Amino acid sequence: MITPPALQTKSVIKTYQSDSGTINAVDSVNLTVNAGEFVALVGPSGSGKTTMLSILAALLKPTSGEVLLDGIDQSGLSEPQRVKLRREKIGFTFQANNLVPFLSARENVELMLKLNGRLDKEGKDRSVELLTRLGLGDRMKNLPSQLSGGQQQRVAIARALIHNPSLVLADEPTASLDTERAFQVVETFANLIHEQKRAGIMVTHDLRMCEFVDRVLQMRDGKLIAEYSGADQISNFMANTRH
Amino acid sequence: MTNEFQLAGYLAWKEIWRNKGRFFLVSLVIALITLLVLFIAALGEGLGNGNREYLSKLDSELIVFQENADFVIQSSRLSPSKVNAIRRVDGVAQAGSFAYASAAIVVTGEAEPVKIALIGLEANEPGTPTAVGGRPFRRNLADEVIIDSNTAYRSKLNVGDTLVLRTSQAEKEKTYDLTVVGIAEGQQLGLQPTIFVPIQTWEEVRPKSSAEIGNNSPTPNVAIIKIMDGFTAEQVRANLLAEIEKIEAGTLQEVIEALPGYTAQQSTLNTQGAFTLIIGILVIGGFFQIQVLQKVGQIGVLKAIGTTTPTVAIASIIQIVVITTIGVFIGALLTFLLSLGFPPSIPIVFNGFTSLIAIIALMAIGPLGGLVSIQYAIRIEPLKALGLSS
């Protein structure tokens, strides 16, 4: 029996109207991400990767095409159904404003379980375990303002994974981190996605981070123009590409 | 829905608890608005009460005036024969003469005499206040006086003491010694402490011009009517107007509203109270609006990770209600504590019903002021809030 991909898009198009006419921010994108696979979405500014990420996150409806998450087409869902989908099946980390400022690190992670009505003893234990694994065992009671940028991103990673989502999305997770922290964060992220068999997509400008992914999808002018998989192809891509 | 309420309560409470100082400051602003509104309400009640206290406590239904007096006591004169005629009208159980004058009493140890309302009443007729200490009048001519509790407080007189009344008689000051036979609970009229004397005594001691000296027949201002069982005030009023010429009759409420300055005073204070509430709504609204603007990103994250819009709205409402409740509670407590330090001579009266209405109105200013901010929070789009929109 063939396992369906965790995420699949079919001819996804997103158009915007502007004074100069219709702009295709995303143009007929077809992609597939399997469970346990970590993929980088790269491209220059304006290439459509952020719009694509927003569509995959069920924050934006495509103009046409299908976005299948665990086989369910999210493009036809109502707003409340999309909110439910985000809550149950998707995990997020963002560039900034990642954490809820008045909740401690542990409460931020547990919030996802609370949202899903699943905060039991097992969930609490799992939150502690995950934060400890991410090196935040002694920071669980700290508020985001008491954590460094790297620690905040690690809390966001824990929050993105705690509720066992099918898809984990990261938008420039290393944008505000120094190089050393950035490598640590992405490596940890990659390890957890592989271990927990989630489908992970990371949008990044920093091609050095592609070292930790299984595949690289390159976008330009809204189109998916290239795909690199395997260590050699990805290394060559990293060596030869300048945005 | 239960989970939404629980989650909203959790988010609302955590945010308040982790930002105690900021939210407490808002509560303090609400507390100060509460203090101001409750004091204005109490002042309105106190001034209104000081104006109408005697009338509102009367055990009667109608007051008869001279025609065209427009229910103003000082503008009316009724002859004793007219008062007798009133007593014979169908439906009138009792009619008592009421005569009003301004005078002063000499208080030991005080440089200035205390200005009072000197009221003449008939013994055993409507109008005589119930004496909580002492006894009522027995005759219409006696050197006796019943004083209201406010007069008692200011003059420190008790039952059995002698009250010294000072009036002007044909351009000369004259004093009269009257024995306090009773003390009645608050009976102020026209914001003046009152003393009550038998009607014939009133005629003797009231301020008089030289032309009036020697006149021993008192002319009451109005007649206070108690109606018979089985009659309504409207029926008796119709009978009075039909049977007696050149009079007008008003219910107690009509007479209170016609008290000089009463309506203007009350509407001024009510307007002040209403404006304070409106300012409160704007201040609180402004605060919550700024707060929502400061946390657009935070609300965006919450919505992006799957928090429903109703949860965000309910959390905002809970916060507003909690902060407002704490503020109103602190304000009411401060008002109570401050009121303990005010002497009874200051016309501040905390009426339970008026205070309750003011507190309900104050409880509404938070949610009303916060409506715009809640609306704004509802409309926050996670894409824009997180900077993901193109």
XYZ file of C-alpha atoms in Angstrom:
633
model
C 0.000 0.000 0.000
C 1.380 3.404 -1.012
C 1.396 6.045 1.729
C 0.058 9.342 0.362
C 2.329 12.379 0.740
C 1.728 14.520 3.823
C 1.506 17.600 1.637
C 0.753 17.927 -2.052
C -0.078 20.951 -4.169
C -1.587 20.735 -7.648
C -1.271 23.685 -10.025
C -1.570 26.255 -7.251
C -1.969 29.794 -8.564
C -2.296 33.007 -6.564
C -2.930 36.197 -8.454
C -3.173 39.798 -7.277
C -4.569 42.764 -9.086
C -2.376 45.834 -9.287
C -2.354 49.074 -11.256
C -0.117 47.461 -13.865
C -2.408 44.446 -14.279
C -2.600 40.930 -12.872
C 0.410 39.597 -10.980
C 0.937 35.882 -10.508
C 2.558 35.737 -7.074
C 2.421 31.930 -7.254
C 2.215 30.392 -10.681
C 1.160 26.776 -11.171
C 3.197 25.301 -8.363
C 3.172 21.555 -7.925
C 5.061 20.146 -4.989
C 5.017 17.137 -2.734
C 6.460 16.710 0.748
C 6.421 13.373 2.509
C 6.213 12.691 6.220
C 9.700 12.781 7.742
C 11.024 15.008 4.972
C 12.493 18.473 5.586
C 12.375 20.803 2.593
C 13.800 24.298 2.067
C 11.914 26.791 -0.082
C 14.390 29.317 -1.410
C 14.412 32.168 -3.857
C 15.054 35.874 -4.118
C 12.734 38.492 -2.638
C 9.498 38.636 -4.607
C 9.880 35.062 -5.857
C 6.614 34.036 -4.231
C 7.958 31.829 -1.452
C 6.280 33.755 1.381
C 2.964 33.729 -0.509
C 3.413 29.996 -1.070
C 4.117 29.470 2.629
C 0.980 31.463 3.531
C -1.090 29.261 1.228
C 0.394 26.068 2.679
C -0.312 27.452 6.181
C -4.000 27.901 5.321
C -3.631 31.616 6.002
C -4.266 32.501 2.361
C -6.598 30.931 -0.178
C -5.134 30.142 -3.579
C -6.847 31.630 -6.623
C -6.934 28.154 -8.124
C -5.415 24.737 -7.644
C -5.453 22.236 -4.819
C -3.533 22.072 -1.544
C -3.861 18.602 -0.049
C -2.830 18.086 3.555
C -3.156 14.433 4.599
C -5.273 14.031 1.485
C -7.738 16.812 2.412
C -8.004 19.765 0.014
C -7.746 22.845 2.218
C -8.441 25.316 -0.567
C -12.170 24.610 -0.374
C -12.487 24.897 3.397
C -14.457 27.631 5.194
C -12.599 30.069 7.494
C -13.538 28.228 10.733
C -12.439 24.940 9.106
C -9.136 26.535 8.113
C -8.620 27.777 11.684
C -9.263 24.226 12.929
C -6.863 22.842 10.341
C -4.120 25.270 11.425
C -4.702 24.366 15.045
C -4.685 20.603 14.591
C -2.498 19.780 11.619
C 0.016 22.589 11.216
C 2.878 23.813 13.382
C 4.433 27.264 12.890
C 7.520 29.246 13.615
C 7.760 32.798 12.361
C 10.508 35.353 11.953
C 9.323 37.630 14.740
C 6.498 38.031 17.243
C 6.786 34.302 17.540
C 5.738 33.755 21.115
C 2.899 35.027 23.241
C 4.729 37.557 25.454
C 2.706 37.020 28.634
C 3.091 33.221 28.659
C 6.183 31.459 29.977
C 8.219 29.207 27.679
C 6.392 26.151 28.946
C 2.977 27.836 28.743
C 3.701 28.885 25.150
C 4.340 25.261 24.237
C 1.357 23.974 26.193
C -0.868 26.569 24.528
C -1.038 24.415 21.386
C -2.339 21.511 23.465
C -4.794 23.801 25.251
C -6.043 25.082 21.901
C -6.704 21.503 20.861
C -8.286 20.589 24.207
C -5.518 18.028 24.802
C -3.568 19.420 27.732
C -3.464 16.390 30.021
C -0.661 15.081 32.241
C 0.934 13.271 29.337
C 0.903 16.477 27.281
C 2.474 18.440 30.117
C 5.192 15.802 30.539
C 5.837 15.873 26.799
C 6.191 19.680 26.850
C 8.782 19.465 29.606
C 10.585 16.671 27.778
C 10.674 18.568 24.488
C 11.878 21.817 26.063
C 14.551 19.907 27.989
C 15.610 18.228 24.781
C 15.933 21.668 23.201
C 18.210 22.773 26.036
C 15.602 24.877 27.819
C 15.099 22.715 30.897
C 16.091 25.562 33.198
C 14.228 28.243 31.245
C 10.720 26.840 31.237
C 9.306 29.420 33.615
C 10.908 32.348 31.832
C 8.849 34.804 29.818
C 9.898 35.371 26.184
C 11.387 38.745 27.135
C 13.745 36.886 29.486
C 15.003 34.589 26.714
C 17.586 35.186 23.974
C 16.560 35.138 20.293
C 17.848 31.590 19.875
C 16.042 30.380 22.973
C 12.824 31.991 21.742
C 13.159 30.214 18.393
C 13.688 26.905 20.179
C 10.534 27.486 22.231
C 8.722 28.214 18.964
C 10.034 24.948 17.522
C 8.747 23.054 20.563
C 5.374 24.767 20.152
C 5.305 23.873 16.459
C 5.837 20.191 17.180
C 4.101 19.493 20.508
C 0.654 18.746 19.080
C 1.951 16.226 16.530
C 1.027 18.211 13.408
C 1.296 16.696 9.932
C 3.026 19.775 8.549
C 5.559 22.077 10.210
C 6.255 25.447 8.596
C 9.094 27.801 9.400
C 9.350 31.303 7.962
C 12.942 32.562 8.110
C 13.513 30.953 11.527
C 17.115 32.138 11.642
C 16.568 35.733 10.511
C 17.288 37.260 13.901
C 20.014 34.850 15.021
C 23.793 34.890 14.783
C 25.416 32.216 12.618
C 26.216 29.795 15.408
C 22.703 29.987 16.902
C 21.153 29.774 13.439
C 22.951 26.503 12.681
C 21.999 25.069 16.083
C 18.333 25.976 15.677
C 17.950 24.580 12.157
C 19.863 21.420 12.977
C 17.619 20.768 15.988
C 14.561 21.513 13.876
C 15.699 19.078 11.181
C 16.441 16.337 13.691
C 13.026 16.624 15.326
C 11.204 16.620 11.980
C 13.031 13.487 10.938
C 12.527 11.753 14.287
C 8.858 12.626 14.620
C 8.103 11.929 10.951
C 6.586 15.336 10.182
C 6.592 17.077 6.842
C 8.710 20.216 7.295
C 9.075 23.251 5.050
C 11.427 26.109 5.815
C 11.454 29.357 3.895
C 14.914 30.885 4.075
C 17.184 33.429 2.479
C 20.193 31.912 4.149
C 21.336 29.148 1.792
C 23.825 27.850 4.366
C 20.816 26.436 6.234
C 20.108 24.103 3.289
C 22.859 21.863 4.711
C 20.258 20.338 7.026
C 17.381 19.733 4.580
C 16.551 16.751 2.410
C 15.439 18.762 -0.589
C 15.667 22.314 -1.823
C 12.847 23.858 -3.900
C 13.878 26.991 -5.762
C 11.306 29.602 -6.758
C 11.523 32.574 -9.081
C 8.731 34.854 -10.318
C 6.138 32.677 -8.614
C 7.271 29.496 -10.344
C 9.065 26.469 -8.972
C 12.112 26.495 -11.223
C 14.361 23.826 -9.736
C 14.573 21.062 -7.214
C 17.723 19.677 -5.589
C 17.894 16.538 -3.492
C 20.718 14.519 -2.071
C 23.777 15.886 -0.358
C 25.782 16.401 -3.568
C 23.119 18.305 -5.467
C 22.349 20.476 -2.467
C 26.049 21.192 -1.835
C 26.526 22.159 -5.497
C 23.441 24.381 -5.340
C 24.710 26.076 -2.194
C 28.137 26.582 -3.721
C 26.889 27.973 -7.014
C 23.831 30.023 -6.111
C 23.752 33.642 -5.130
C 20.402 35.343 -4.558
C -17.727 26.746 23.151
C -16.772 25.727 26.705
C -13.166 25.290 25.585
C -13.292 28.737 23.946
C -14.421 30.345 27.210
C -11.822 28.433 29.232
C -9.089 29.375 26.799
C -10.224 33.003 26.627
C -10.313 33.166 30.434
C -6.843 31.612 30.621
C -5.345 34.053 28.084
C -7.111 37.058 29.637
C -6.030 36.215 33.169
C -2.419 35.374 32.255
C -2.046 38.682 30.432
C -3.492 40.659 33.341
C -1.365 38.798 35.885
C 1.870 39.194 33.954
C 1.162 42.918 33.351
C -0.241 43.722 36.789
C 1.244 47.208 36.989
C -0.138 48.376 33.644
C -3.613 46.969 34.224
C -3.676 48.255 37.805
C -3.018 51.775 36.530
C -6.049 51.485 34.255
C -8.085 50.207 37.183
C -6.941 53.257 39.142
C -8.133 55.571 36.369
C -11.503 53.814 36.486
C -11.428 54.089 40.298
C -10.943 57.865 40.069
C -13.783 58.158 37.545
C -15.912 56.059 39.912
C -15.011 58.342 42.809
C -15.996 61.390 40.793
C -19.260 59.909 39.492
C -20.315 58.610 42.909
C -19.533 61.950 44.541
C -21.486 63.854 41.903
C -24.376 61.415 42.366
C -24.146 61.775 46.154
C -23.927 65.543 45.888
C -26.964 65.583 43.580
C -28.825 63.365 46.008
C -27.690 65.492 48.963
C -28.660 68.783 47.373
C -31.947 67.362 46.090
C -32.619 65.874 49.466
C -31.818 69.148 51.220
C -34.302 70.875 48.971
C -37.175 68.422 49.188
C -36.593 66.473 52.421
C -39.554 67.939 54.333
C -41.950 67.592 51.396
C -40.882 64.077 50.460
C -41.495 62.835 53.997
C -44.998 64.294 54.292
C -47.767 61.833 55.070
C -50.172 63.512 52.651
C -50.988 63.505 48.959
C -51.844 67.044 47.853
C -50.825 70.604 48.604
C -53.212 73.478 47.860
C -51.812 76.830 46.669
C -53.179 80.212 45.794
C -54.048 80.433 42.110
C -51.086 81.277 39.817
C -48.518 80.522 42.531
C -47.160 77.858 40.181
C -46.666 75.484 43.116
C -44.096 77.830 44.689
C -44.725 77.903 48.442
C -43.334 81.404 48.996
C -45.562 82.835 46.239
C -48.791 81.545 47.734
C -51.102 82.944 50.437
C -54.274 81.251 51.627
C -56.727 82.836 53.996
C -57.723 80.800 57.096
C -61.310 80.777 55.808
C -60.123 79.151 52.583
C -58.314 76.479 54.578
C -61.553 75.826 56.454
C -63.431 75.594 53.155
C -60.858 73.100 51.875
C -61.551 70.885 54.884
C -65.202 70.555 53.785
C -64.433 69.376 50.234
C -65.482 65.836 49.384
C -62.510 63.469 49.711
C -60.448 65.684 52.021
C -59.763 63.835 55.269
C -57.606 66.522 56.867
C -56.115 69.866 55.856
C -53.333 71.565 57.768
C -52.101 75.120 57.397
C -48.476 75.549 56.467
C -46.757 78.901 56.905
C -43.185 79.606 55.864
C -40.691 82.306 56.817
C -36.928 82.686 57.003
C -35.325 83.383 60.374
C -32.190 82.671 62.373
C -31.356 80.953 65.625
C -28.669 82.050 68.039
C -26.241 79.250 68.788
C -24.058 79.435 71.879
C -20.413 79.687 70.975
C -21.089 80.630 67.329
C -20.447 84.173 66.174
C -22.975 84.003 63.373
C -26.601 82.925 63.859
C -27.720 79.851 61.902
C -30.201 80.672 59.149
C -33.219 78.409 59.271
C -36.619 77.857 57.685
C -39.284 78.810 60.221
C -42.379 76.745 59.581
C -45.738 77.219 61.284
C -48.063 74.230 61.493
C -51.381 73.366 63.079
C -51.328 70.877 65.934
C -52.790 67.468 65.042
C -53.084 68.331 61.355
C -51.095 67.101 58.334
C -47.662 68.662 57.960
C -46.313 68.106 61.440
C -43.185 65.958 61.203
C -42.959 62.840 63.291
C -40.748 63.583 66.274
C -38.293 60.732 66.843
C -37.364 62.249 70.178
C -39.856 64.184 72.315
C -43.500 64.800 71.347
C -45.641 66.642 68.773
C -47.414 69.988 69.411
C -50.528 69.951 71.568
C -51.768 73.511 71.001
C -51.545 76.154 68.296
C -50.112 78.758 70.630
C -47.223 77.658 72.808
C -43.560 78.602 73.151
C -42.613 75.229 71.762
C -40.503 74.150 68.858
C -39.708 70.926 67.038
C -36.322 71.010 65.358
C -34.990 68.805 62.614
C -31.904 66.676 63.191
C -29.756 68.980 61.035
C -30.695 71.951 63.241
C -30.047 69.801 66.293
C -26.580 68.908 64.970
C -25.673 72.516 64.202
C -27.147 74.014 67.370
C -26.312 71.071 69.668
C -29.801 71.418 71.182
C -31.707 68.532 72.748
C -35.289 67.996 73.899
C -35.957 70.268 76.884
C -33.337 72.847 75.876
C -34.220 76.440 75.036
C -33.849 77.595 71.448
C -33.256 81.290 70.912
C -34.976 82.510 67.744
C -33.996 85.877 66.312
C -36.265 87.720 63.871
C -36.699 91.251 62.740
C -39.810 93.022 64.064
C -40.483 96.434 62.517
C -36.825 97.026 61.756
C -35.707 95.835 65.188
C -34.056 92.549 66.049
C -35.982 90.563 68.618
C -35.246 87.220 70.224
C -37.732 84.574 71.405
C -37.052 81.692 73.763
C -38.741 78.495 72.636
C -38.564 75.121 74.378
C -37.479 72.210 72.191
C -40.236 69.613 72.631
C -39.215 67.282 69.823
C -36.524 66.408 67.318
C -37.533 65.146 63.878
C -35.305 63.264 61.451
C -33.932 65.312 58.513
C -36.646 67.786 57.474
C -34.702 70.352 55.469
C -36.571 72.568 53.036
C -34.829 74.703 50.445
C -31.434 73.514 51.724
C -32.087 75.121 55.097
C -32.312 73.434 58.458
C -35.881 73.729 59.716
C -37.676 74.459 62.944
C -41.410 73.944 63.398
C -43.616 76.017 65.672
C -47.389 76.033 66.287
C -49.143 78.272 63.742
C -50.211 80.973 66.192
C -46.726 81.099 67.674
C -45.373 81.375 64.130
C -47.503 84.472 63.549
C -46.110 85.969 66.731
C -42.421 85.273 66.099
C -42.134 85.533 62.302
C -40.291 88.541 60.797
C -42.757 91.394 60.382
C -42.825 94.880 58.931
C -44.206 97.726 61.035
C -47.507 97.421 59.127
C -47.865 93.813 60.167
C -47.178 94.377 63.866
C -50.263 93.626 65.871
C -51.746 91.207 63.403
C -52.606 88.026 65.254
C -54.257 86.097 62.458
C -51.748 83.933 60.621
C -51.958 83.693 56.848
C -50.669 80.293 55.779
C -48.880 79.876 52.484
C -50.436 76.560 51.573
C -52.663 73.826 52.921
C -51.412 70.264 53.236
C -54.107 67.732 52.377
C -54.570 64.169 53.497
C -57.214 62.455 51.408
C -59.902 60.010 52.511
C -59.589 56.287 51.842
C -61.289 55.333 48.597
C -60.391 58.602 46.857
C -57.534 59.200 44.478
C -55.430 62.349 44.473
C -56.797 63.218 41.023
C -60.415 62.944 42.213
C -59.775 65.145 45.235
C -57.856 67.668 43.155
C -60.803 67.871 40.736
C -63.219 68.332 43.658
C -61.049 71.094 45.161
C -60.777 73.002 41.914
C -64.495 72.651 41.282
C -65.595 73.803 44.719
C -63.066 76.474 45.685
C -62.156 79.453 43.601
C -58.690 80.813 42.921
C -56.656 77.880 44.106
C -54.418 75.271 42.512
C -53.483 71.867 43.893
C -50.320 69.880 43.261
C -49.104 66.428 44.145
C -45.966 66.203 46.274
C -43.875 65.338 43.222
C -45.208 68.345 41.280
C -44.476 70.626 44.206
C -40.951 69.213 44.648
C -40.182 69.788 40.963
C -41.435 73.359 41.271
C -39.092 74.148 44.174
C -37.017 77.186 43.128
C -33.838 75.971 41.385
C -34.522 72.308 42.118
C -34.921 71.083 38.535
C -32.049 73.231 37.242
C -29.792 72.018 40.027
C -30.624 68.362 39.497
C -30.282 68.557 35.724
C -26.916 70.332 36.094
C -25.596 67.595 38.359
C -27.064 64.843 36.183
C -25.368 66.425 33.157
C -22.065 66.552 35.041
C -22.445 62.892 35.954
C -23.319 61.941 32.372
C -20.331 63.873 30.989
C -18.027 62.206 33.495
C -19.298 58.829 32.310
C -18.790 59.823 28.663
C -15.247 61.016 29.433
C -14.712 57.707 31.241
C -15.879 55.769 28.176
C -13.481 57.746 25.955
C -10.521 57.367 28.340
C -11.031 53.629 28.798
C -11.766 53.202 25.089
C -8.542 55.027 24.253
C -6.520 52.876 26.608
C -7.817 49.578 25.287
C -7.446 50.780 21.714
C -3.768 51.647 22.313
C -3.304 48.300 24.003
C -4.723 46.393 21.021
C -2.573 48.435 18.623
C 0.480 47.459 20.679
C -0.304 43.771 20.458
C -1.306 43.352 16.832
C 1.579 40.906 16.312
C 0.644 38.901 19.375
C -2.988 38.600 18.276
C -1.746 37.706 14.787
C 0.326 34.817 16.172
C -2.588 33.595 18.274
C -4.881 33.586 15.256
C -2.232 32.011 13.001
C -1.712 29.056 15.337
C -5.430 28.368 15.444
C -7.013 30.553 18.114
C -10.524 31.408 16.965
C -11.678 34.998 16.571
C -14.429 34.527 19.224
C -11.751 33.371 21.691
C -9.719 36.533 21.031
C -12.867 38.678 21.425
C -14.005 36.905 24.613
C -10.516 37.266 26.122
C -10.636 41.027 25.427
C -14.109 41.318 26.966
C -13.062 39.348 30.067
C -10.047 41.626 30.547
C -12.165 44.753 30.183
C -14.799 43.465 32.614
C -12.208 42.372 35.196
C -10.279 45.667 35.014
C -13.495 47.706 35.168
C -14.847 45.681 38.104
C -11.621 46.085 40.071
C -11.570 49.828 39.269
C -15.205 50.360 40.271
C -14.672 48.361 43.462
C -11.594 50.410 44.435
C -13.445 53.641 43.524
C -16.514 52.687 45.577
C -14.302 51.758 48.530
C -12.385 55.061 48.287
C -15.677 56.957 48.081
C -16.973 55.185 51.169
C -13.783 55.875 53.120
C -13.734 59.542 52.103
C -17.416 59.961 52.938
C -16.688 58.935 56.522
C -14.648 62.111 56.907
C -17.360 64.509 55.733
C -19.422 66.403 58.347
C -23.234 66.106 58.058
C -23.438 69.803 57.141
C -22.071 68.962 53.674
C -25.001 67.861 51.515
C -23.660 64.493 50.411
C -26.074 61.609 50.649
C -25.252 58.090 49.463
C -28.599 56.765 48.392
C -28.454 53.003 47.747
C -30.538 53.134 44.583
C -28.745 56.148 43.063
C -25.349 54.638 43.900
C -26.437 51.321 42.356
C -27.494 53.058 39.130
C -24.162 54.937 39.069
C -22.218 51.698 39.663
C -24.140 49.896 36.894
C -23.387 52.819 34.554
C -19.729 52.725 35.611
C -19.565 48.966 35.016
C -20.786 49.656 31.488
C -18.110 52.240 30.644
C -15.353 49.624 30.257
C -17.224 47.366 27.827
C -18.652 50.393 25.971
C -15.247 52.064 25.753
C -13.638 48.779 24.737
C -16.093 48.035 21.913
C -13.931 49.699 19.275
C -10.797 47.910 20.438
C -12.606 44.537 20.450
C -13.843 45.244 16.936
C -10.271 46.083 15.934
C -8.910 42.896 17.546
C -11.511 40.826 15.700
C -10.431 42.309 12.368
C -6.712 41.686 12.808
C -5.561 39.397 10.011
C -2.705 37.077 10.942
C -1.103 37.467 7.506
C -0.791 41.233 7.869
C 0.035 41.076 11.564
C 2.930 38.703 10.888
C 4.150 40.661 7.882
C 3.382 37.794 5.503
C 1.038 39.684 3.198
C 2.321 40.728 -0.187
